[in-house]
Short mmCIF file of C-alpha atoms in Angstrom, two decimals:
data_model
loop_
_atom_site.label_atom_id
_atom_site.label_comp_id
_atom_site.label_asym_id
_atom_site.label_seq_id
_atom_site.Cartn_x
_atom_site.Cartn_y
_atom_site.Cartn_z
CA MET B 1 -81.85 12.16 -28.32
CA THR B 2 -79.01 12.23 -30.80
CA GLN B 3 -77.38 15.06 -28.89
CA LYS B 4 -77.69 13.09 -25.65
CA LYS B 5 -76.10 10.01 -27.26
CA ARG B 6 -73.24 12.12 -28.55
CA SER B 7 -72.69 13.60 -25.11
CA LEU B 8 -72.73 10.16 -23.52
CA GLY B 9 -70.32 8.85 -26.15
CA LEU B 10 -67.99 11.78 -25.61
CA LEU B 11 -68.17 11.30 -21.86
CA ALA B 12 -67.42 7.60 -22.27
CA ILE B 13 -64.35 8.43 -24.39
CA LEU B 14 -63.13 10.96 -21.81
CA LEU B 15 -63.59 8.43 -19.00
CA MET B 16 -61.66 5.80 -20.98
CA LEU B 17 -58.82 8.25 -21.62
CA ALA B 18 -58.69 9.22 -17.94
CA LEU B 19 -58.66 5.55 -16.93
CA ALA B 20 -55.92 4.78 -19.45
CA MET B 21 -53.78 7.63 -18.10
CA MET B 22 -54.27 6.43 -14.52
CA LEU B 23 -53.30 2.87 -15.46
CA ALA B 24 -50.21 4.11 -17.31
CA ALA B 25 -49.15 6.18 -14.29
CA CYS B 26 -49.64 3.21 -11.95
CA GLY B 27 -47.68 0.97 -14.27
CA THR B 28 -44.71 3.37 -14.31
CA LYS B 29 -44.74 3.64 -10.52
CA ASP B 30 -44.96 -0.14 -10.06
CA ALA B 31 -42.12 -0.69 -12.52
CA GLY B 32 -39.96 1.81 -10.62
CA GLU B 33 -40.74 0.15 -7.31
CA ALA B 34 -39.96 -3.27 -8.77
CA ALA B 35 -36.62 -1.98 -10.04
CA ASP B 36 -35.85 -0.49 -6.63
CA ALA B 37 -36.77 -3.73 -4.87
CA GLY B 38 -34.95 -5.98 -7.35
CA GLU B 39 -31.46 -4.67 -7.91
CA PRO B 40 -29.56 -2.50 -5.46
CA GLN B 41 -28.87 1.11 -6.24
CA ALA B 42 -25.46 2.08 -7.57
CA GLU B 43 -22.56 0.46 -5.76
CA ALA B 44 -21.61 1.94 -2.44
CA GLU B 45 -19.13 4.76 -2.77
CA GLU B 46 -15.53 3.62 -2.58
CA GLU B 47 -13.56 4.70 0.46
CA PRO B 48 -11.15 7.54 -0.31
CA ALA B 49 -7.59 6.46 -1.07
CA VAL B 50 -5.14 6.67 1.81
CA GLU B 51 -2.67 9.54 1.42
CA VAL B 52 0.88 8.68 0.33
CA VAL B 53 3.45 9.95 2.83
CA LYS B 54 6.62 8.77 1.08
CA ALA B 55 7.35 6.95 -2.17
CA ILE B 56 10.63 5.38 -3.29
CA ASP B 57 10.99 4.18 -6.88
CA GLU B 58 13.75 3.55 -9.42
CA ILE B 59 15.14 1.07 -6.92
CA ASP B 60 16.79 -1.30 -9.40
CA THR B 61 18.34 0.62 -12.29
CA GLU B 62 20.60 -0.59 -15.09
CA ASP B 63 23.48 1.72 -14.15
CA MET B 64 23.58 0.90 -10.43
CA LYS B 65 26.39 -1.02 -8.77
CA ASP B 66 24.18 -2.50 -6.04
CA ILE B 67 22.71 -6.00 -6.16
CA PRO B 68 19.10 -5.81 -7.43
CA LEU B 69 16.43 -6.12 -4.75
CA GLN B 70 13.73 -7.08 -7.28
CA ILE B 71 11.51 -4.30 -5.93
CA GLU B 72 9.70 -1.86 -8.21
CA SER B 73 8.51 0.60 -5.58
CA ILE B 74 8.13 1.24 -1.85
CA THR B 75 5.21 3.36 -0.63
CA LEU B 76 4.47 4.53 2.90
CA LEU B 77 0.81 5.42 3.48
CA ALA B 78 -0.59 7.82 6.06
CA ASP B 79 -2.17 4.97 8.03
CA GLY B 80 1.29 3.49 8.75
CA THR B 81 1.11 0.79 6.08
CA LEU B 82 4.20 0.04 3.98
CA ARG B 83 3.43 -1.27 0.49
CA ILE B 84 6.16 -2.93 -1.57
CA VAL B 85 5.70 -3.93 -5.22
CA PRO B 86 7.92 -6.97 -5.96
CA THR B 87 9.26 -8.19 -9.32
CA GLU B 88 10.91 -11.36 -10.70
CA ASP B 89 11.75 -14.05 -8.10
CA LEU B 90 10.56 -11.94 -5.18
CA LEU B 91 7.17 -11.69 -6.90
CA LYS B 92 7.05 -15.44 -7.64
CA ASN B 93 7.89 -16.34 -4.03
CA ALA B 94 5.29 -13.89 -2.72
CA GLU B 95 2.68 -15.54 -4.94
CA THR B 96 3.76 -19.01 -3.80
CA ASN B 97 3.58 -17.99 -0.13
CA ASN B 98 0.19 -16.24 -0.61
CA GLU B 99 1.70 -12.90 0.45
CA LEU B 100 0.60 -10.94 -2.61
CA VAL B 101 -2.33 -8.54 -2.13
CA ASP B 102 -3.34 -6.32 -5.06
CA GLY B 103 0.07 -6.80 -6.65
CA ALA B 104 2.02 -5.84 -3.53
CA ILE B 105 3.47 -7.28 -0.32
CA TYR B 106 3.26 -5.84 3.20
CA PRO B 107 6.22 -7.30 5.15
CA PHE B 108 5.78 -4.99 8.17
CA GLU B 109 2.08 -5.68 8.72
CA ASP B 110 2.88 -8.18 11.51
CA SER B 111 5.00 -5.66 13.40
CA GLU B 112 3.40 -4.46 16.64
CA LYS B 113 3.59 -0.78 15.66
CA LYS B 114 2.81 1.18 12.52
CA VAL B 115 5.52 2.55 10.22
CA LYS B 116 6.32 6.25 10.68
CA ASP B 117 9.14 6.60 8.12
CA VAL B 118 11.01 4.32 5.71
CA PHE B 119 14.61 4.31 4.49
CA LEU B 120 16.28 2.37 1.67
CA VAL B 121 19.94 2.12 2.67
CA ARG B 122 23.24 0.60 1.56
CA TYR B 123 25.43 -1.16 4.11
CA GLY B 124 28.83 -2.86 3.99
CA ASN B 125 30.87 -3.14 0.81
CA GLY B 126 29.15 -5.98 -1.08
CA GLY B 127 26.44 -4.02 -2.87
CA TYR B 128 23.87 -4.90 -0.23
CA ARG B 129 20.84 -2.76 0.54
CA THR B 130 17.90 -3.13 2.86
CA ILE B 131 14.74 -1.40 4.02
CA ILE B 132 14.66 0.06 7.53
CA CYS B 133 11.47 1.43 9.06
CA LEU B 134 11.19 3.93 11.88
CA MET B 135 8.15 2.79 13.84
CA GLU B 136 5.67 5.03 15.64
CA ASP B 137 7.10 4.06 19.05
CA GLY B 138 10.68 5.11 18.17
CA THR B 139 11.97 1.57 17.48
CA LEU B 140 13.51 0.39 14.21
CA SER B 141 12.42 -2.60 12.14
CA ALA B 142 14.48 -3.88 9.22
CA MET B 143 14.29 -6.40 6.42
CA SER B 144 17.11 -8.91 6.11
CA GLY B 145 19.13 -7.85 3.09
CA THR B 146 20.69 -11.31 2.91
CA GLU B 147 17.32 -13.10 2.72
CA LEU B 148 15.98 -10.50 0.31
CA ILE B 149 18.92 -10.73 -2.10
CA LYS B 150 19.89 -14.41 -1.86
CA ASP B 151 16.57 -16.16 -1.24
CA HIS B 152 14.19 -13.47 -2.54
CA ILE B 153 11.95 -13.63 0.51
CA THR B 154 11.06 -11.06 3.15
CA VAL B 155 12.24 -11.55 6.73
CA VAL B 156 11.65 -8.69 9.19
CA TRP B 157 13.41 -8.08 12.48
CA ASP B 158 11.63 -5.74 14.87
CA ASN B 159 13.11 -3.66 17.69
CA LEU B 160 16.57 -3.42 16.14
CA THR B 161 19.21 -2.77 18.89
CA GLY B 162 16.48 -2.74 21.58
CA ARG B 163 16.17 1.07 21.67
CA ASP B 164 12.97 3.10 21.32
CA THR B 165 14.40 6.61 20.98
CA TYR B 166 15.21 6.71 17.26
CA VAL B 167 14.11 9.64 15.12
CA SER B 168 15.91 8.95 11.83
CA VAL B 169 18.28 6.69 9.87
CA GLU B 170 21.29 7.77 7.80
CA GLU B 171 23.54 5.97 5.34
CA ARG B 172 27.14 7.23 5.09
CA LEU B 173 30.04 6.34 2.82
CA SER B 174 33.36 5.72 4.58
CA GLU B 175 36.21 8.20 4.10
CA ASP B 176 38.04 5.80 1.78
CA GLU B 177 34.74 5.29 -0.08
CA ASP B 178 35.11 1.56 0.41
CA ALA B 179 31.97 0.77 2.40
CA PHE B 180 28.69 2.12 3.69
CA THR B 181 27.65 2.41 7.32
CA VAL B 182 24.07 2.89 8.47
CA TYR B 183 23.42 4.94 11.59
CA GLY B 184 20.29 5.17 13.69
CA ILE B 185 19.93 8.72 15.03
CA THR B 186 18.35 9.00 18.47
CA GLU B 187 16.29 11.89 19.83
CA ASP B 188 19.29 13.15 21.86
CA GLY B 189 21.54 13.13 18.77
CA GLU B 190 23.40 9.88 19.48
CA GLU B 191 24.47 7.96 16.37
CA ILE B 192 24.20 4.16 16.65
CA ASP B 193 26.07 1.99 14.12
CA LEU B 194 23.48 -0.43 12.73
CA ASN B 195 25.69 -2.43 10.36
CA PHE B 196 26.23 -5.33 12.75
CA SER B 197 22.52 -5.43 13.58
CA LEU B 198 21.67 -5.60 9.87
CA ASP B 199 23.92 -8.57 9.21
CA PHE B 200 21.46 -11.24 10.37
#
């Protein structure tokens, strides 16, 4: 009888241990499910950064003779977006006009076409510079250097000169080194003086 009681006691202990292990396993599973149902998994993977096609920096330097543009950098991305990082008054005006996105402005985002190439050029003899963009359809779009320098705002003119056959833009110093002229180069090699078109 004593042996039978011991066997029953041992069996009872084994059953209790098995039950405890089952309850513990269920508890872990339920806790995991609750965690899955409660908070989302790790944040969705960020989209890969868009490739940089062209970057222009050191725009305003202490030793330059040009009038400062109050621009830190110009970056052309592979998707045709042109990103400009403003400083000083240009930055303040961009903030006031709600144009600032992630510390940058995108003056050409309202243009009908995407930017294919970008040029920072001097024109005239007053220390003026501007940004000209070659668009994907062969037209040129430019920022007003006057508005940029005097009022520290961005004004863009699209379809400069009304042509859609441009392939490049070049800045050249005159023979007497007195002034700069900007030329739009067409696909057939014609050179179009853009200075008058930039003076708006």
